[in-house]
Short mmCIF file of C-alpha atoms in Angstrom, two decimals:
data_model
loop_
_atom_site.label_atom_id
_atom_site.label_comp_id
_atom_site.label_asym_id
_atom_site.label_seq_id
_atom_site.Cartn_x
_atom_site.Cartn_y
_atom_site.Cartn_z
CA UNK A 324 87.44 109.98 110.84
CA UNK A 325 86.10 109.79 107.07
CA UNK A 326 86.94 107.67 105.01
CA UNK A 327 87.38 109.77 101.74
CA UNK A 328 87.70 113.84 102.24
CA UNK A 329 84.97 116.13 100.59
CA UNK A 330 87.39 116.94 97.74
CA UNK A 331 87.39 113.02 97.18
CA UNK A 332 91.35 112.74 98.89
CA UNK A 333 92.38 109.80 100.16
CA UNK A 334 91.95 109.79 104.11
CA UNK A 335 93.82 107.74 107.10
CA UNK A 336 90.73 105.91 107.86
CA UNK A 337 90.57 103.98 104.50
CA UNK A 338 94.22 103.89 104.57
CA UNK A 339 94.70 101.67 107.89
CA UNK A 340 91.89 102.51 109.86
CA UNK A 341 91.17 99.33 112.10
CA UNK A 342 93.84 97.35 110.64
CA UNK A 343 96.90 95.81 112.70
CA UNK A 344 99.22 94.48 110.34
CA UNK A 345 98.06 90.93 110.72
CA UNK A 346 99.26 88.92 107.87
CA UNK A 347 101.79 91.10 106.94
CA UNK A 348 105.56 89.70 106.93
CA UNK A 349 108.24 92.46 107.89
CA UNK A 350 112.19 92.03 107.81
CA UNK A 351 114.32 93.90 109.76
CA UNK A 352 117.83 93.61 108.21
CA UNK A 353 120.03 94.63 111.03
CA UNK A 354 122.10 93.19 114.24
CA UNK A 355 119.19 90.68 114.85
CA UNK A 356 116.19 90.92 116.74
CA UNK A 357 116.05 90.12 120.61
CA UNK A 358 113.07 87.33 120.26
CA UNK A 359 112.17 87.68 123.61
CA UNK A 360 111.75 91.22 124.46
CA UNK A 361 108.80 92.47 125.68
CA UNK A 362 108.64 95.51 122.70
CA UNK A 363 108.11 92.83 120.00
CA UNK A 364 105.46 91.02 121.39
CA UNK A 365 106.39 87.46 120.79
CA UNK A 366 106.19 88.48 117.22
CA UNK A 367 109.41 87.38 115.93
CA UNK A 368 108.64 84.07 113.63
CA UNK A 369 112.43 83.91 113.12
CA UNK A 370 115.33 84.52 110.71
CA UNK A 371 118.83 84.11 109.54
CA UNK A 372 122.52 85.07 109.86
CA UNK A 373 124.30 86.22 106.88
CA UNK A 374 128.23 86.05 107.25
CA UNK A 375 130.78 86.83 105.12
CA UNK A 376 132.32 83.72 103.34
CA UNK A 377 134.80 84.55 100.16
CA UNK A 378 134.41 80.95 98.67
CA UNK A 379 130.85 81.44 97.84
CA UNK A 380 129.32 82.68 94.32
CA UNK A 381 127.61 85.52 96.44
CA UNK A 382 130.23 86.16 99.01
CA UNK A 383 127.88 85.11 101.85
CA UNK A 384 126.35 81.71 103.94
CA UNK A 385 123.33 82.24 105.28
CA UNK A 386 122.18 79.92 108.07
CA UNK A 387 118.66 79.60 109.91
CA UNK A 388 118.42 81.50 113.01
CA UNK A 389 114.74 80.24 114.39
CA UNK A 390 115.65 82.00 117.85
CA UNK A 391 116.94 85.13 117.10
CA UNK A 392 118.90 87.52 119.72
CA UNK A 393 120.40 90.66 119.25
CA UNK A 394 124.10 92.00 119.43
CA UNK A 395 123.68 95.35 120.10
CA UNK A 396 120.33 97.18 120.67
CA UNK A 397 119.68 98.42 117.21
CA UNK A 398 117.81 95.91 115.29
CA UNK A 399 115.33 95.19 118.42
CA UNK A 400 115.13 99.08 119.01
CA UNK A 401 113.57 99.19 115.06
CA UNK A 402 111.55 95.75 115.80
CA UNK A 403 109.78 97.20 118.59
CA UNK A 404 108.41 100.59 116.46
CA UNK A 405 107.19 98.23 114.17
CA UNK A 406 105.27 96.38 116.63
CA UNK A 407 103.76 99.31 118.35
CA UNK A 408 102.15 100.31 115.43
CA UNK A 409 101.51 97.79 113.49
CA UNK A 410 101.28 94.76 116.27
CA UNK A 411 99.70 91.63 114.42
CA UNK A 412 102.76 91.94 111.95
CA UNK A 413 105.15 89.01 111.94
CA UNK A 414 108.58 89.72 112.72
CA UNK A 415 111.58 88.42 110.81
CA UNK A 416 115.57 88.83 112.18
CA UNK A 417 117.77 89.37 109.01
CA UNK A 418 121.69 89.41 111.25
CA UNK A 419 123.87 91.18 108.56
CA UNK A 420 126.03 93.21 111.03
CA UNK A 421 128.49 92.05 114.04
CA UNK A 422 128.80 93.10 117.72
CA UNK A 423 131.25 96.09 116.37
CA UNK A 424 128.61 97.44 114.43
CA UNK A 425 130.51 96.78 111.34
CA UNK A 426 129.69 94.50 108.38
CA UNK A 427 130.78 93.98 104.69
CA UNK A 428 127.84 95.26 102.06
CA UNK A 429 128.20 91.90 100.33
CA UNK A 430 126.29 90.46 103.76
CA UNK A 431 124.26 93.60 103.85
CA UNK A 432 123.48 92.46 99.76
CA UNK A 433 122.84 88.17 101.00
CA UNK A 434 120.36 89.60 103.81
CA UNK A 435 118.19 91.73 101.54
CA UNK A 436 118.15 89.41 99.11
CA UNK A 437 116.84 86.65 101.00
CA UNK A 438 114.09 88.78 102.81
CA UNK A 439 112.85 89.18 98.62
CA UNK A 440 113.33 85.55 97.83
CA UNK A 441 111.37 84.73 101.08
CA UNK A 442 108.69 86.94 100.63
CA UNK A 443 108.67 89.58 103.24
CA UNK A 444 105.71 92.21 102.07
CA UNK A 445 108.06 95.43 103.91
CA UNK A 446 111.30 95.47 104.32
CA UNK A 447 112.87 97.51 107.10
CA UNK A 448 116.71 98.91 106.24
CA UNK A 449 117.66 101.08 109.13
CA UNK A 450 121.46 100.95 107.52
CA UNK A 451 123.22 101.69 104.27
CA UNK A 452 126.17 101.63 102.77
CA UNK A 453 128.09 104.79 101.10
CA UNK A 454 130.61 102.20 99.04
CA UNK A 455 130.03 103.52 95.45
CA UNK A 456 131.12 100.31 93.71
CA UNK A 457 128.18 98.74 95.14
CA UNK A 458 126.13 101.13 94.20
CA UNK A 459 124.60 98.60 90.92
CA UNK A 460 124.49 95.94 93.17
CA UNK A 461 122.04 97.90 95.65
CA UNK A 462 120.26 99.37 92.58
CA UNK A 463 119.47 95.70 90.85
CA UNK A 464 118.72 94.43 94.18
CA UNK A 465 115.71 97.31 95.19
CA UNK A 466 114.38 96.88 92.04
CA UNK A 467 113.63 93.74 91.76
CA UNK A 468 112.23 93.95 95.30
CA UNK A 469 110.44 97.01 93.67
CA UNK A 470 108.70 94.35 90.68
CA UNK A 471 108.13 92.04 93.14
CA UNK A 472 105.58 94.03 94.99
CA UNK A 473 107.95 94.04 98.22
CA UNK A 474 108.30 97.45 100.20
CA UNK A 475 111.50 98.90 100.98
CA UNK A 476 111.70 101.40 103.45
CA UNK A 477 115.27 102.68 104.06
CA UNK A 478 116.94 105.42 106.60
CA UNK A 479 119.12 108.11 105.35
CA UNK A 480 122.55 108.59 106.31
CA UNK A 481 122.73 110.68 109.33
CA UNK A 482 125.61 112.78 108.03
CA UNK A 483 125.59 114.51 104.85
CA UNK A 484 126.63 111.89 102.42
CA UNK A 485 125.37 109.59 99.56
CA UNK A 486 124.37 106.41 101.07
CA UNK A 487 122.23 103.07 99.43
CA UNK A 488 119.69 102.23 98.99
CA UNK A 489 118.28 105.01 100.40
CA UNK A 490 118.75 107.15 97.48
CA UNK A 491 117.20 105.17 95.05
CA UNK A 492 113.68 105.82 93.98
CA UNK A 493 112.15 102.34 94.31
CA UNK A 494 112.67 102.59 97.82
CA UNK A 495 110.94 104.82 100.70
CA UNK A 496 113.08 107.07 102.08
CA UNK A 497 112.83 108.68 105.40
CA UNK A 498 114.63 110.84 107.76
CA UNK A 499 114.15 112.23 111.41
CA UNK A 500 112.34 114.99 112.10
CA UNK A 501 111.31 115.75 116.41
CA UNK A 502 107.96 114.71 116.79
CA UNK A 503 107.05 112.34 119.34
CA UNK A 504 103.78 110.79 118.22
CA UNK A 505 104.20 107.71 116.41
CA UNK A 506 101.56 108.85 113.15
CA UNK A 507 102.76 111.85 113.01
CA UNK A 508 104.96 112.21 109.59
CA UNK A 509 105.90 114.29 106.74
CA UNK A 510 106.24 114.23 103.47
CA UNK A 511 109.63 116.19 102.62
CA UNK A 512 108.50 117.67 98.29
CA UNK A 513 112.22 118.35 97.64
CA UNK A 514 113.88 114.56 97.66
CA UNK A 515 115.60 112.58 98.00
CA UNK A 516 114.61 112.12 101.26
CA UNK A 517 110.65 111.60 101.05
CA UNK A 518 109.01 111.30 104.64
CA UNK A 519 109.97 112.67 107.54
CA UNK A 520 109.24 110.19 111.08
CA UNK A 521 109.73 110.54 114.99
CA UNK A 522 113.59 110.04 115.51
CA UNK A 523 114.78 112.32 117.92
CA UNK A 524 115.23 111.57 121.36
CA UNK A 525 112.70 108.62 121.10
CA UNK A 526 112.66 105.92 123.79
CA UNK A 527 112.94 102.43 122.23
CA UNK A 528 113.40 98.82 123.14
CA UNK A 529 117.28 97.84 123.73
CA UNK A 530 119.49 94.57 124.85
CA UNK A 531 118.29 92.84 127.89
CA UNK A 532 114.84 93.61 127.63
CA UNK A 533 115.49 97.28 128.40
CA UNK A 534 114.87 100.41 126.94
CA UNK A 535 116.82 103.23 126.57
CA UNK A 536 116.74 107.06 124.91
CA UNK A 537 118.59 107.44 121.11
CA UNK A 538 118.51 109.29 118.48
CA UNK A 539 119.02 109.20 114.26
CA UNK A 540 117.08 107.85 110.91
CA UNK A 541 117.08 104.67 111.98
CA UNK A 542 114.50 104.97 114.47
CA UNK A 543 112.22 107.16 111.53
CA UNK A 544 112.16 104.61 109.31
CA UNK A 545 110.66 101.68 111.37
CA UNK A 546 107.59 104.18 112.10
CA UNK A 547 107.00 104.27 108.09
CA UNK A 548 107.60 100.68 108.04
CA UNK A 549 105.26 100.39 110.59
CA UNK A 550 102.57 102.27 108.60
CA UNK A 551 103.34 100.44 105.32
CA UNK A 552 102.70 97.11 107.23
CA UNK A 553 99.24 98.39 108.49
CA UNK A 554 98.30 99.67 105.02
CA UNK A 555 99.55 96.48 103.64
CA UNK A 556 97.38 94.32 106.02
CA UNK A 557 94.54 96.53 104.97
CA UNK A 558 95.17 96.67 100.55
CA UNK A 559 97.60 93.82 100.35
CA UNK A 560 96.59 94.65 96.58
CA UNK A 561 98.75 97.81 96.22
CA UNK A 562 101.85 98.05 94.91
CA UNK A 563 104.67 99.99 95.85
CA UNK A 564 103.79 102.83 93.89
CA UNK A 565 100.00 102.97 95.29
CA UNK A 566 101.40 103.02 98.78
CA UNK A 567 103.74 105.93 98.30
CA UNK A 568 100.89 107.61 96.87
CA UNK A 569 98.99 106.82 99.88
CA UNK A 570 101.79 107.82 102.37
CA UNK A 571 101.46 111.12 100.52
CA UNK A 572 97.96 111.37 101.13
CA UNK A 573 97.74 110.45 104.72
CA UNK A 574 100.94 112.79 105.57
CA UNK A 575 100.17 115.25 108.67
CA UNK A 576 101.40 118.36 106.24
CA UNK A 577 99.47 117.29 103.14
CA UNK A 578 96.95 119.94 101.92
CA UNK A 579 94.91 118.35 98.98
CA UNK A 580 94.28 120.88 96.06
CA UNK A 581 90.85 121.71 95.26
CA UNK A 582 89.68 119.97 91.98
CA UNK A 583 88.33 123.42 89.57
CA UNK A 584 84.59 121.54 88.37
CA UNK A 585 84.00 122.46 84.51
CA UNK A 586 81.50 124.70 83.18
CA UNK A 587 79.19 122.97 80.88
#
């Protein structure tokens, strides 16, 4: 595989060939990860739990969780996509959301902002929230991740309705499409949504070290996240920007343009 195409396009091999994500510091804001589980590798270097507490400034208390587990499936299921392609990444457990799969977006809000404030390079969001009065909130709280060189790579909302922050444009924003190989994405030229990932009937990592069959965005976006944290581990130089340019490059249905040379 070249590493720069004979129209001078940017090619997979320069953009993670040979790298594994080592170095690279990935958050998945979720249920929690299930430390243990054979799909993460021993990967997870720990986390928190964000809960909702009303007599706080922020509206949250966030506690150290240095052996994370997992209350439903979810957050492990995303953990272990990440791992399989990118599997010298280190793992972080960001517990924003209860065993009833239900959480307030002011936790949702506390988690993301400490995975910025501790420095995690990509950030996985494999949620949202569709509340429009926290719709500044969300905004102020990508971009600074944005200007702060972090990577945010967020699932749409698998019905048909505005959700955040995968709609913003300092963000990476991905959907499900059927494929089954894990480097196989698109890019989608008529956003919102941007890339297209394997999320349909995918088998992924679940509770009790098992593994079951599931479908939606959230399992598309870990598979960009994964391929953010190998290019990261590869340029950690390039910003957020750079690697959405390169995600363009490097999809499976880009077809560069031929570059017209001028006559002298």
């Amino acid at each position: 595989m070249q590493a720069i195409g004979p129209l001078g396009e940017i090619m997979r091999e320069w953009a993670w060939g040979k790298s594994t994500g080592k170095g690279v510091r990935v958050a998945i804001v979720d249920h929690g990860i299930e430390a243990d589980h054979p799909a993460v590798g021993g990967k997870v270097r720990g986390g928190v739990i964000v809960e909702y507490d009303g007599r706080t400034k922020t509206g949250v208390r966030i506690s150290d969780d240095p052996h994370p587990r997992d209350l439903f499936g979810h957050a492990t299921a995303c953990a272990g996509i990440i791992h399989g392609l990118a599997p010298d990444a280190e793992l972080y457990s960001v517990r924003v959301l209860g065993r009833d799969l239900t959480g307030r977006a002011l936790q949702f809000a506390g988690g993301l902002r400490w995975a910025i404030e501790n420095g995690m390079a990509v950030i996985n969001l494999s949620l949202s929230t569709s509340r429009e009065e926290y719709y500044g909130l969300f905004h102020e709280i990508t971009d600074a991740a944005y200007f702060k060189n972090m990577l945010l790579v967020s699932a749409v909302n698998n019905i048909p309705e505005a959700s955040y922050p995968s709609l913003y444009s300092s963000v990476i924003s991905v959907a499900a499409h059927e494929g089954k190989v894990p480097l196989t994405y698109y890019y989608n030229p008529e956003p919102p949504v941007e890339f297209g990932a394997p999320g349909i009937d995918v088998q992924v990592a679940w509770l009790n070290k098992s593994y079951v069959t599931s479908t939606g965005n959230s399992f598309a976006a870990p598979h960009i996240a994964g391929i953010v944290a190998l290019i990261r581990g590869k340029h950690p130089e390039l910003t957020p920007f750079q690697i959405k340019t390169v995600l363009y490059a490097c999809a499976s249905n880009h077809k560069p343009v031929a570059r017209k040379r001028k006559s002298k």
